[in-house]
Short mmCIF file of C-alpha atoms and ligand atoms in Angstrom, two decimals:
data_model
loop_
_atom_site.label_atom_id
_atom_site.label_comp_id
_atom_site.label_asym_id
_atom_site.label_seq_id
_atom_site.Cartn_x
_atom_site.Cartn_y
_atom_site.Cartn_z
CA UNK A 169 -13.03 -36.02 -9.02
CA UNK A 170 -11.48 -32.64 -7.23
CA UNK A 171 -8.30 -32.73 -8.63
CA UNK A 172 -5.68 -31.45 -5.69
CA UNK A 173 -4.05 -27.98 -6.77
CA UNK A 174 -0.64 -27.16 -6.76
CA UNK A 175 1.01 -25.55 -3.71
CA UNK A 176 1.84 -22.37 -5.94
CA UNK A 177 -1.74 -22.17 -7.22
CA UNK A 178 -2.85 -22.61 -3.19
CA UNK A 179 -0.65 -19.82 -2.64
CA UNK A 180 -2.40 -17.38 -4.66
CA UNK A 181 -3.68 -14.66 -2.68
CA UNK A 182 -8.24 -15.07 -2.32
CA UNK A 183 -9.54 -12.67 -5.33
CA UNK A 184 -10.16 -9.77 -3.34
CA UNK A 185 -12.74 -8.53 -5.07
CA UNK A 186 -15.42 -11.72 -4.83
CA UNK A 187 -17.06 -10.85 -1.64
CA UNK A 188 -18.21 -7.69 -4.27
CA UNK A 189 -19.03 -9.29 -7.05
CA UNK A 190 -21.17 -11.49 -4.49
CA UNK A 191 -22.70 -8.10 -3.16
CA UNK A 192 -23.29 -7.09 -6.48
CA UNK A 193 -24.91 -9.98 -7.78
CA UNK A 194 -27.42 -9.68 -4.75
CA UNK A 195 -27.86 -5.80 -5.15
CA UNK A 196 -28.81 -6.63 -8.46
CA UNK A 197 -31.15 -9.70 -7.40
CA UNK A 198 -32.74 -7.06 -4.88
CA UNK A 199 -33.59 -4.74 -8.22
CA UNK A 200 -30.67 -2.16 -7.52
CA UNK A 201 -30.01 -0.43 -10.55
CA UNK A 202 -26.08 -1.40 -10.26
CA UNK A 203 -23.47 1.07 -12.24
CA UNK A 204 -20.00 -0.17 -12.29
CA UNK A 205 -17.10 2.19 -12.86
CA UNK A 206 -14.62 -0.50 -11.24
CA UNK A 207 -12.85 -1.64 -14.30
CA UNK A 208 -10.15 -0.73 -16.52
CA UNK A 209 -10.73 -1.44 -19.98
CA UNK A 210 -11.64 0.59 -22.64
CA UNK A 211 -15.01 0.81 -23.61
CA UNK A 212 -14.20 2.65 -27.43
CA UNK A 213 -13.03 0.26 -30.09
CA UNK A 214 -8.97 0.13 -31.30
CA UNK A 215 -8.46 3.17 -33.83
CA UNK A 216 -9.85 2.65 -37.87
CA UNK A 217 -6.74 2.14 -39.67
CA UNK A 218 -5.40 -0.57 -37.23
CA UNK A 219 -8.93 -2.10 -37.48
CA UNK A 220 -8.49 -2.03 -41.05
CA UNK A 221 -4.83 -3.23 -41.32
CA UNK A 222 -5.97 -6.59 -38.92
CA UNK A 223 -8.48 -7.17 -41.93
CA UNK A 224 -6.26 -6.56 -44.44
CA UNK A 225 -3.28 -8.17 -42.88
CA UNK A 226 -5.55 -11.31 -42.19
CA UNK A 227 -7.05 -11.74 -45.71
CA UNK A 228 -4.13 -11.18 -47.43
CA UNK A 229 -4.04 -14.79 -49.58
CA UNK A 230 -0.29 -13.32 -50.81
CA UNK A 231 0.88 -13.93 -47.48
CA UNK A 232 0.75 -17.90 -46.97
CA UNK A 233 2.21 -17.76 -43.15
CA UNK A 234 -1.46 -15.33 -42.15
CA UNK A 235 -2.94 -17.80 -40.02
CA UNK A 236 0.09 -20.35 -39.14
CA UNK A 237 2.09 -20.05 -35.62
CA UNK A 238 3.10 -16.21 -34.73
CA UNK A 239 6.24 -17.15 -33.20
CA UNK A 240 8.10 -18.75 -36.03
CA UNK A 241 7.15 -16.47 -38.41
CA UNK A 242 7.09 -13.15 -36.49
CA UNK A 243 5.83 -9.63 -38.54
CA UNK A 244 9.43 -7.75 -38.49
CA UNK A 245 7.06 -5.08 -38.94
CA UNK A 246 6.60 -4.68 -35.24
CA UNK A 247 9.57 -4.65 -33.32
CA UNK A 248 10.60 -2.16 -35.87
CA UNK A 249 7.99 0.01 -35.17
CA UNK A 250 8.92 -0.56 -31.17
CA UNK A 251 11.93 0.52 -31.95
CA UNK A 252 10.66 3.75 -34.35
CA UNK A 253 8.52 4.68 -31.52
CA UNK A 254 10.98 4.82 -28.64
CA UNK A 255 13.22 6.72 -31.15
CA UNK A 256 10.36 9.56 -31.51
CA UNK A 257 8.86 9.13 -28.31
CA UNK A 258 11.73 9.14 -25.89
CA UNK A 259 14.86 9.63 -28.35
CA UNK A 260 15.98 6.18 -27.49
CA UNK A 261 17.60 3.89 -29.47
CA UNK A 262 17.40 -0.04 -29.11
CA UNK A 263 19.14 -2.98 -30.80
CA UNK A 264 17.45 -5.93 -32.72
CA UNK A 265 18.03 -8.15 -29.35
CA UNK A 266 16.70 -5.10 -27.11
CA UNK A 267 13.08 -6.04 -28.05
CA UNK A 268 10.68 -8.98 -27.65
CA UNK A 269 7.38 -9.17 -28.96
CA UNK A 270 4.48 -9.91 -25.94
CA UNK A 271 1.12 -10.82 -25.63
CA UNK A 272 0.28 -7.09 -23.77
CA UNK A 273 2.56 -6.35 -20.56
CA UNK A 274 0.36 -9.41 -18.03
CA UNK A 275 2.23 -11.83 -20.57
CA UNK A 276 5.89 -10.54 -19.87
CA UNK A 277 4.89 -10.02 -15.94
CA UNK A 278 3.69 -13.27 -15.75
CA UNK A 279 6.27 -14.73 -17.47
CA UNK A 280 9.52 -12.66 -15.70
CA UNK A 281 9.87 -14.75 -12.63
CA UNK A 282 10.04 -18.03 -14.49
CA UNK A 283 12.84 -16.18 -16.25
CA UNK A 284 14.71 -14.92 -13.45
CA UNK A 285 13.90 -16.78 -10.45
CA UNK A 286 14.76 -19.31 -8.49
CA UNK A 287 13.13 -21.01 -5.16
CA UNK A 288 13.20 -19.26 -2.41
CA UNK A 289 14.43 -15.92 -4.62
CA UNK A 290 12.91 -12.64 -4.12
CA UNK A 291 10.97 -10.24 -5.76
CA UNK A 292 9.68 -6.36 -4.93
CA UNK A 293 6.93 -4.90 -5.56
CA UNK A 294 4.98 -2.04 -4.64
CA UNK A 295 1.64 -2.11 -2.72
CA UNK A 296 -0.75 -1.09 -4.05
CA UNK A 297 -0.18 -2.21 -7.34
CA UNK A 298 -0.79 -4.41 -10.06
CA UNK A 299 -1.25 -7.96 -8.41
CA UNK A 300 0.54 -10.16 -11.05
CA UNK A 301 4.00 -9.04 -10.17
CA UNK A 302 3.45 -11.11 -6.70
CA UNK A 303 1.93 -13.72 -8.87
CA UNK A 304 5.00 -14.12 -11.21
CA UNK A 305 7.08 -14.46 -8.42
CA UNK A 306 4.68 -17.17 -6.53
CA UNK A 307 4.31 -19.30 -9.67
CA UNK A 308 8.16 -19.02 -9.68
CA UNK A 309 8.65 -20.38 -6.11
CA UNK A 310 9.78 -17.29 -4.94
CA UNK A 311 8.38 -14.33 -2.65
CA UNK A 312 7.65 -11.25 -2.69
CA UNK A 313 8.67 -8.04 -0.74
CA UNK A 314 6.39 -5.55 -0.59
CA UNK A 315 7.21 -1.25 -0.75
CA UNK A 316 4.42 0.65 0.17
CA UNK A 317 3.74 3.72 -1.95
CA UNK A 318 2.48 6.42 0.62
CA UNK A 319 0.67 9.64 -0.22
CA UNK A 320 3.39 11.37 1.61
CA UNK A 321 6.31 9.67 -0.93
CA UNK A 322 3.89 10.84 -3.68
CA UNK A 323 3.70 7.17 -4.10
CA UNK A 324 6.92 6.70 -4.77
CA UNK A 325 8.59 3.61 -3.30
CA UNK A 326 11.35 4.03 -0.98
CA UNK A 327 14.14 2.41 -2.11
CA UNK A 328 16.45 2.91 0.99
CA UNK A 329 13.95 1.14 3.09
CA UNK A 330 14.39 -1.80 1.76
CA UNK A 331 16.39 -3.89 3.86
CA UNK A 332 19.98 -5.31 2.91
CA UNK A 333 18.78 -9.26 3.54
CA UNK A 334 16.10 -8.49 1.03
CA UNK A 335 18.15 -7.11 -1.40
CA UNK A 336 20.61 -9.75 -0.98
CA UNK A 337 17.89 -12.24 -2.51
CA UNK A 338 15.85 -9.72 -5.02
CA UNK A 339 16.12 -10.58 -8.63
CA UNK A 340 14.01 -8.17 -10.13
CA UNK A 341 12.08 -4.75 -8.56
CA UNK A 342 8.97 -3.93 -10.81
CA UNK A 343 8.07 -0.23 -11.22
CA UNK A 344 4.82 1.16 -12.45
CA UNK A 345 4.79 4.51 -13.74
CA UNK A 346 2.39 6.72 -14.34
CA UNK A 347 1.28 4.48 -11.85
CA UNK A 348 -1.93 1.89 -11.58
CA UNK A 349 -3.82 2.59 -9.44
CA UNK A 350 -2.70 5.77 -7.06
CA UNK A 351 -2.28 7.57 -10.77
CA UNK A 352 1.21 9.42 -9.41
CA UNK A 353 3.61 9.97 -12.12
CA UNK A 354 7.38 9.45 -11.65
CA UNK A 355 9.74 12.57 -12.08
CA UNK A 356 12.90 11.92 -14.33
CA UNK A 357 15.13 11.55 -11.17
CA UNK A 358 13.25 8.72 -9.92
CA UNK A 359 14.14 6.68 -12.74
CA UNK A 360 17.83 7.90 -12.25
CA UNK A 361 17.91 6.87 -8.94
CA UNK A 362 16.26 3.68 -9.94
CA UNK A 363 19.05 2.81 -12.38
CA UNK A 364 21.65 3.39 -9.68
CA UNK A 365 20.16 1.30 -7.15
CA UNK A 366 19.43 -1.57 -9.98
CA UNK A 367 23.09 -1.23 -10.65
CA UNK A 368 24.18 -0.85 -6.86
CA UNK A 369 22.56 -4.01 -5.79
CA UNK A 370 22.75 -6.09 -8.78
CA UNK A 371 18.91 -6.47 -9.30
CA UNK A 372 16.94 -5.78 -12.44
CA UNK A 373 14.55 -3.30 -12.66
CA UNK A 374 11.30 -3.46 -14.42
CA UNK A 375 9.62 -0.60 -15.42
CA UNK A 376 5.77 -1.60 -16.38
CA UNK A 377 4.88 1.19 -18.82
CA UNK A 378 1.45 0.35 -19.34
CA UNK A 379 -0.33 4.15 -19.07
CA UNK A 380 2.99 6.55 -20.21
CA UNK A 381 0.55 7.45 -23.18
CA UNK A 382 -2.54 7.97 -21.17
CA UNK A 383 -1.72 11.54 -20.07
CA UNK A 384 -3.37 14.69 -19.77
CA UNK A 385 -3.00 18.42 -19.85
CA UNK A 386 0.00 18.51 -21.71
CA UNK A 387 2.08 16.28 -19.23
CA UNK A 388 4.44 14.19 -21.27
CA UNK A 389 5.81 10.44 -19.19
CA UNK A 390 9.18 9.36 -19.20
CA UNK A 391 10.60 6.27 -20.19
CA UNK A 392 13.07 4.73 -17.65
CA UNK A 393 15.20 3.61 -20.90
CA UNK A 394 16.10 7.40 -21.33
CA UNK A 395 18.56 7.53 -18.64
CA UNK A 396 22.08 6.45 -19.62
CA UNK A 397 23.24 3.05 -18.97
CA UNK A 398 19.54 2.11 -18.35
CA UNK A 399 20.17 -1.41 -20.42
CA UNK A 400 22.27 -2.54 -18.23
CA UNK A 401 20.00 -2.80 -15.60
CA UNK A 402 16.86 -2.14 -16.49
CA UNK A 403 13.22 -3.98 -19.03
CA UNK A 404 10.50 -1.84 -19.78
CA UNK A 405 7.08 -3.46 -20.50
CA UNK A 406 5.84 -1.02 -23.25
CA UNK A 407 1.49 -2.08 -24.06
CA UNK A 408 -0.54 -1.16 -26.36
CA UNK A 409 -3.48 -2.11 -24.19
CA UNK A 410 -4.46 1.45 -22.93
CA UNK A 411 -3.02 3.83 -25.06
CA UNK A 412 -4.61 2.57 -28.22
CA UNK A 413 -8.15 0.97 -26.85
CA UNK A 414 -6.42 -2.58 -27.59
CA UNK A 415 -6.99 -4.74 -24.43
CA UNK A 416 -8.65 -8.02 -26.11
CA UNK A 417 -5.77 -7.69 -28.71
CA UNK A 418 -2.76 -8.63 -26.19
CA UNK A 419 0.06 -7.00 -27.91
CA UNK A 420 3.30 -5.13 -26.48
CA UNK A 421 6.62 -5.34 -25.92
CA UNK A 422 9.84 -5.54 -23.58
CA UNK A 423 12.51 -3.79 -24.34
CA UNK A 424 15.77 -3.19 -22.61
CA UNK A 425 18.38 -5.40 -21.02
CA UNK A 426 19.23 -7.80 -23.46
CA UNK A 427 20.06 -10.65 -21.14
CA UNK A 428 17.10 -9.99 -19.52
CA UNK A 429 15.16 -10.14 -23.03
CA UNK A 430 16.45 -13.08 -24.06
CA UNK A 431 15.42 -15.40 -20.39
CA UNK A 432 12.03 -13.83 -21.21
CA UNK A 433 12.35 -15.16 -24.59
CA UNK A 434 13.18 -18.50 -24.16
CA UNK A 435 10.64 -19.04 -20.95
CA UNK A 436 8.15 -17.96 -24.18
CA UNK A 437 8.84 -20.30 -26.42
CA UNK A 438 8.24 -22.96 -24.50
CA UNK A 439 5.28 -21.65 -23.17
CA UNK A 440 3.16 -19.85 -25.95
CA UNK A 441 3.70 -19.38 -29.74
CA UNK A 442 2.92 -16.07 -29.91
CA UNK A 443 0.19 -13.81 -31.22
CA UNK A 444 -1.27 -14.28 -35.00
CA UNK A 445 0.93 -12.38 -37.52
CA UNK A 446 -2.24 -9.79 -38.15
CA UNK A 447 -2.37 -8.52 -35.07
CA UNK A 448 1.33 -8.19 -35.47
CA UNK A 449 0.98 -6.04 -38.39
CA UNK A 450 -1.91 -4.30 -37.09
CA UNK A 451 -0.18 -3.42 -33.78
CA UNK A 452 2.93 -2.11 -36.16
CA UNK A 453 0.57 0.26 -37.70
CA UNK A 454 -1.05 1.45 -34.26
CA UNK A 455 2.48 2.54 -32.76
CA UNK A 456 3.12 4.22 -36.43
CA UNK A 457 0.19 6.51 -36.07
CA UNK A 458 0.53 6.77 -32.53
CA UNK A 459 1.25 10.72 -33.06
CA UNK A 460 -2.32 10.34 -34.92
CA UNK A 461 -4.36 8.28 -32.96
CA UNK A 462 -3.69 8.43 -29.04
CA UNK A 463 -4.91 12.30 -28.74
CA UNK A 464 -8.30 11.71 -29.45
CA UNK A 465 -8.30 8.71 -27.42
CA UNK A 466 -6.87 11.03 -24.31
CA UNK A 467 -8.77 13.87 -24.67
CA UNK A 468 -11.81 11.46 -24.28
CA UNK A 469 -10.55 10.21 -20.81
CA UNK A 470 -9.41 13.81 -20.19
CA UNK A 471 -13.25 15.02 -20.14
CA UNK A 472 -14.16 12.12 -18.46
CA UNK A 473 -11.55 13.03 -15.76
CA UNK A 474 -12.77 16.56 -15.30
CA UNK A 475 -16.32 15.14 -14.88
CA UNK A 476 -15.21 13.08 -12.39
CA UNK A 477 -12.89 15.07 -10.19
CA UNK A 478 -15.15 18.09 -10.44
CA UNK A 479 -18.07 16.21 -8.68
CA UNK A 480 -16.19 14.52 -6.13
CA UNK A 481 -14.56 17.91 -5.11
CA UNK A 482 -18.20 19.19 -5.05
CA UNK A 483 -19.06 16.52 -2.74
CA UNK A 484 -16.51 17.50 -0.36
CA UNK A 485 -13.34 15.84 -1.75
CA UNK A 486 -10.36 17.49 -2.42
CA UNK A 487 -8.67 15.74 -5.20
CA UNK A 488 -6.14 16.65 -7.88
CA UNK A 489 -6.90 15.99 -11.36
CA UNK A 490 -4.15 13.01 -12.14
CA UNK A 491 -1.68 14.00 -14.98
CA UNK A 492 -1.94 10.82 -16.05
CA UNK A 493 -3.66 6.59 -16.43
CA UNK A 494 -7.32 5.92 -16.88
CA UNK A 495 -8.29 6.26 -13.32
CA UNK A 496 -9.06 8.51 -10.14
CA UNK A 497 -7.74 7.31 -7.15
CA UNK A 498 -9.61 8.78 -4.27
CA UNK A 499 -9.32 8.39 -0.04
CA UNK A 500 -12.72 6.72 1.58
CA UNK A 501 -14.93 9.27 3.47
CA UNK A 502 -13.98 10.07 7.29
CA UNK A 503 -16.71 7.63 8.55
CA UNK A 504 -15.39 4.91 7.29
CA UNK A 505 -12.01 5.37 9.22
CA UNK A 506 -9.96 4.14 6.16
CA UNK A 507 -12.00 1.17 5.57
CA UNK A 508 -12.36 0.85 2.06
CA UNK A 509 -14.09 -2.59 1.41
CA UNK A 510 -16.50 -1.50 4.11
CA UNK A 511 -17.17 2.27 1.89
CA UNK A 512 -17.18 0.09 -1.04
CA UNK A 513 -20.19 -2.57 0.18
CA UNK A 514 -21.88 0.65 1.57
CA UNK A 515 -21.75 2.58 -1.54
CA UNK A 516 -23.08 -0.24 -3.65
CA UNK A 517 -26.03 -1.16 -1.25
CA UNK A 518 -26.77 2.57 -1.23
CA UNK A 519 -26.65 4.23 -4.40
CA UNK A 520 -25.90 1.04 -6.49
CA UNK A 521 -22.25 2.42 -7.71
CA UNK A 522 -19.78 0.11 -7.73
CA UNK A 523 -15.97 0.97 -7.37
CA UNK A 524 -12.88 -0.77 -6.47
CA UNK A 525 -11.52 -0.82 -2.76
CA UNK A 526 -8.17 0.35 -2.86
CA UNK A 527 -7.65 -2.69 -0.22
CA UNK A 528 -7.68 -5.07 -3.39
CA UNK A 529 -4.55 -3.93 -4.50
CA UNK A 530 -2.77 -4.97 -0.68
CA UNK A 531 -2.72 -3.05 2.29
CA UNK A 532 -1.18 -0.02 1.16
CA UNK A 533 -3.94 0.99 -0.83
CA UNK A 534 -5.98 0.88 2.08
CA UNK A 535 -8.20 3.80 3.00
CA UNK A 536 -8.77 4.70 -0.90
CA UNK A 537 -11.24 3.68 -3.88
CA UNK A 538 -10.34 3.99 -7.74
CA UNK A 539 -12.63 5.00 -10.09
CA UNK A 540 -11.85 4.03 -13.87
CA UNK A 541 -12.50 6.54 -16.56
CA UNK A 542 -13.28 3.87 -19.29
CA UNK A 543 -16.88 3.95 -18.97
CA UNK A 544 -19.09 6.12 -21.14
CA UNK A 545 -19.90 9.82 -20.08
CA UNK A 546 -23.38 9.61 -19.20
CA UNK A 547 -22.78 6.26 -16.61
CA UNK A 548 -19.85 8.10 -15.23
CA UNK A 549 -22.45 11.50 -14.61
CA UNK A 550 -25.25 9.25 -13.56
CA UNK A 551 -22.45 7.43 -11.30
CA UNK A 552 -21.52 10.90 -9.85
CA UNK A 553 -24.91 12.11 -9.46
CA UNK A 554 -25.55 9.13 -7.06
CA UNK A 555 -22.37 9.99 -4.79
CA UNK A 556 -22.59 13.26 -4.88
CA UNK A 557 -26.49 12.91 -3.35
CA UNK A 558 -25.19 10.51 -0.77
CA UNK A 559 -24.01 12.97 0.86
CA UNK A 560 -21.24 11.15 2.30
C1 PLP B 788 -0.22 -1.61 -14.06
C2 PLP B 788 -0.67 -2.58 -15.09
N1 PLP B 788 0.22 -3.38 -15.66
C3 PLP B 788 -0.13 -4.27 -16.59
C4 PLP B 788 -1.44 -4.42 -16.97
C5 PLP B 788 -1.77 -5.48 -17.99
O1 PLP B 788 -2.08 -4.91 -19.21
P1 PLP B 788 -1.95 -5.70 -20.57
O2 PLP B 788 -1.58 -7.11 -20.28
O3 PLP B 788 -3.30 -5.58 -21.20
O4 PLP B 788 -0.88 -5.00 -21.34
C6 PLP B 788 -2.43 -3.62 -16.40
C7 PLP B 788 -3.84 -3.79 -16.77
O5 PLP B 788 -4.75 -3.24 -16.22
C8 PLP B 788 -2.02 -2.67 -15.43
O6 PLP B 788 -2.91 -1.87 -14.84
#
């Protein structure tokens, strides 16, 4: 039998990227040595101490609720060290009900528009950008309007452009800064003026803070919970995913809004039962030694960075190092007039690399490619080698 799908799962947009995987299945069928530097997830391990309190934390025969449900008998440990972090990170303070306990930030995005929308209720989102905010909204029954962020905005959405019909029906504006995947970082009036027009037109804003700790060369990312009066308007979807090598773990947080907080956390209890209470405890200790831990991690992808941009630029680019995120977000060569699928499928037939169209991530990200930094040193060199002879 072929079951029939839901209309919402029919609405999902076509995964953009599986005419490439198909391309690089056959490249690799046709004996092409294929490199991928598409992806972004660490390839180092989570930090020793963490590793060692998840071993701890799950052998410990003193604590009887180790293996039972996560939700009912949540580590305290953890928003507590949420909240200890934003105190030293960002000097700001949040209540017990200002924090919720996720799965990594794809739980709470998924999860938001059941929380907050209705049929026929919209959402915006900037393009390009993280494709699950559209997704939330779509498995919500709602739509999605879409910002561009344009080189010449420093890929910084708009706001007055959106029109006042749209803004009439929004419920909720994401944000994603140090941003996924153009790698622009946000200046503290951004998230100012961000607050204002949450409060202005009665939307919530959500701020998806999944790089703020991947930076570089000294730059230090705001929080959009440091500007005053922020909770009323405003989530932030803090994850320890990038900043401490902890993707397969799924742990972060929202904090924020506590109204908004508490939708999220009942659309979560019926849904999942949260994470085991180790990696709880182990995800405690990560933000605890985040002072300890993330600058090693960084000055890794900082290297990795300089590798990067430094060939391209030989090759003709002219790129900026980014200040910030695991990625280099590059335009497509002249000759392809913008067309970055069609750079992509030509790069991968001829050299074997394989990178991600900025296309995939909706129309404004046409006419650039990302390249992630998460691969080892020598695949990104032997990656770079190969463009840089293309001679593109
Ligand atoms: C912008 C952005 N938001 C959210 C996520 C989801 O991260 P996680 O669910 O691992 O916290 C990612 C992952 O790549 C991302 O790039």
């Amino acid at each position: 039998m072929q079951v029939k799908i839901s209309e919402r799962l029919a609405k999902l947009p076509r995964y953009l990227f599986a005419d490439l995987r198909r391309k690089m299945a056959d490249a690799r069928e046709r004996g092409i040595k294929v490199i991928r530097i598409d992806i972004g997830d660490p390839d180092a391990p989570a930090p020793d101490p963490v590793v060692e309190e998840l071993c701890r934390a799950v052998s410990d025969a003193g604590d009887p609720d180790r293996h039972r449900y996560g939700c009912d008998r949540p580590a305290a440990e953890f928003p507590q060290a949420v909240r200890d972090f934003y105190r030293r990170r960002w000097d700001v303070h949040l209540a017990d009900d200002q924090v919720l306990t996720t799965m990594g930030s794809k739980d709470a995005i998924a999860k938001m528009g059941l929380a907050l929308m209705d049929p026929g209720d919209i959402g915006i989102a900037p393009v390009p950008g993280y494709p699950t905010y559209n997704i939330s909204h779509v498995f919500a029954g709602g739509e999605t309007f879409r910002v561009p962020l344009l080189p010449a905005n420093d890929f910084l959405p708009d706001l007055d452009s959106i029109p006042t019909e749209v803004l009439r029906q929004a419920r909720i504006l994401w944000l994603n800064y140090p941003n996924n995947p153009t790698t622009a970082v946000a200046p503290p009036d951004f998230f100012r003026r961000a607050v204002e027009f949450a409060r202005d037109n009665d939307i919530l804003v959500a701020h998806d803070a999944a790089y703020t700790e991947n930076t570089y060369d000294g730059y230090r990312a705001p929080s959009i919970m440091q500007v005053a009066g922020a909770d009323e308007v405003a989530v932030e979807l803090f994850s320890l995913s990038k900043a401490f090598n902890m993707t397969g773990w799924r742990a972060g947080a929202v904090v924020g809004n506590a109204s908004a907080v508490a939708a999220l956390n009942a659309v979560k209890e019926n849904i999942d039962n949260g994470s085991l209470r180790a990696i709880q405890f182990a995800a405690a200790r990560a933000l605890d030694l985040a002072e300890e831990v993330i600058p090693p991690i960084n000055a890794v992808y900082q290297r990795r960075r300089d590798l990067v941009v430094e060939a391209l630029n030989s090759a003709g680019w002219r790129i900026e190092k980014p200040k910030a995120t695991i990625y280099v977000w590059a335009p497509v060569p002249d000759r392809y007039a913008g067309d970055s699928g069609a750079f992509a499928a030509d790069l991968l037939e001829r050299t074997g690399v394989m990178v991600t169209p900025g296309r995939g991530y909706g129309e404004s990200g046409e006419g650039f490619f990302r390249i992630s930094l998460t691969y080892p040193d020598d695949v990104l060199d032997e990656a770079m080698g190969r463009i840089v002879d293309m001679k593109l």
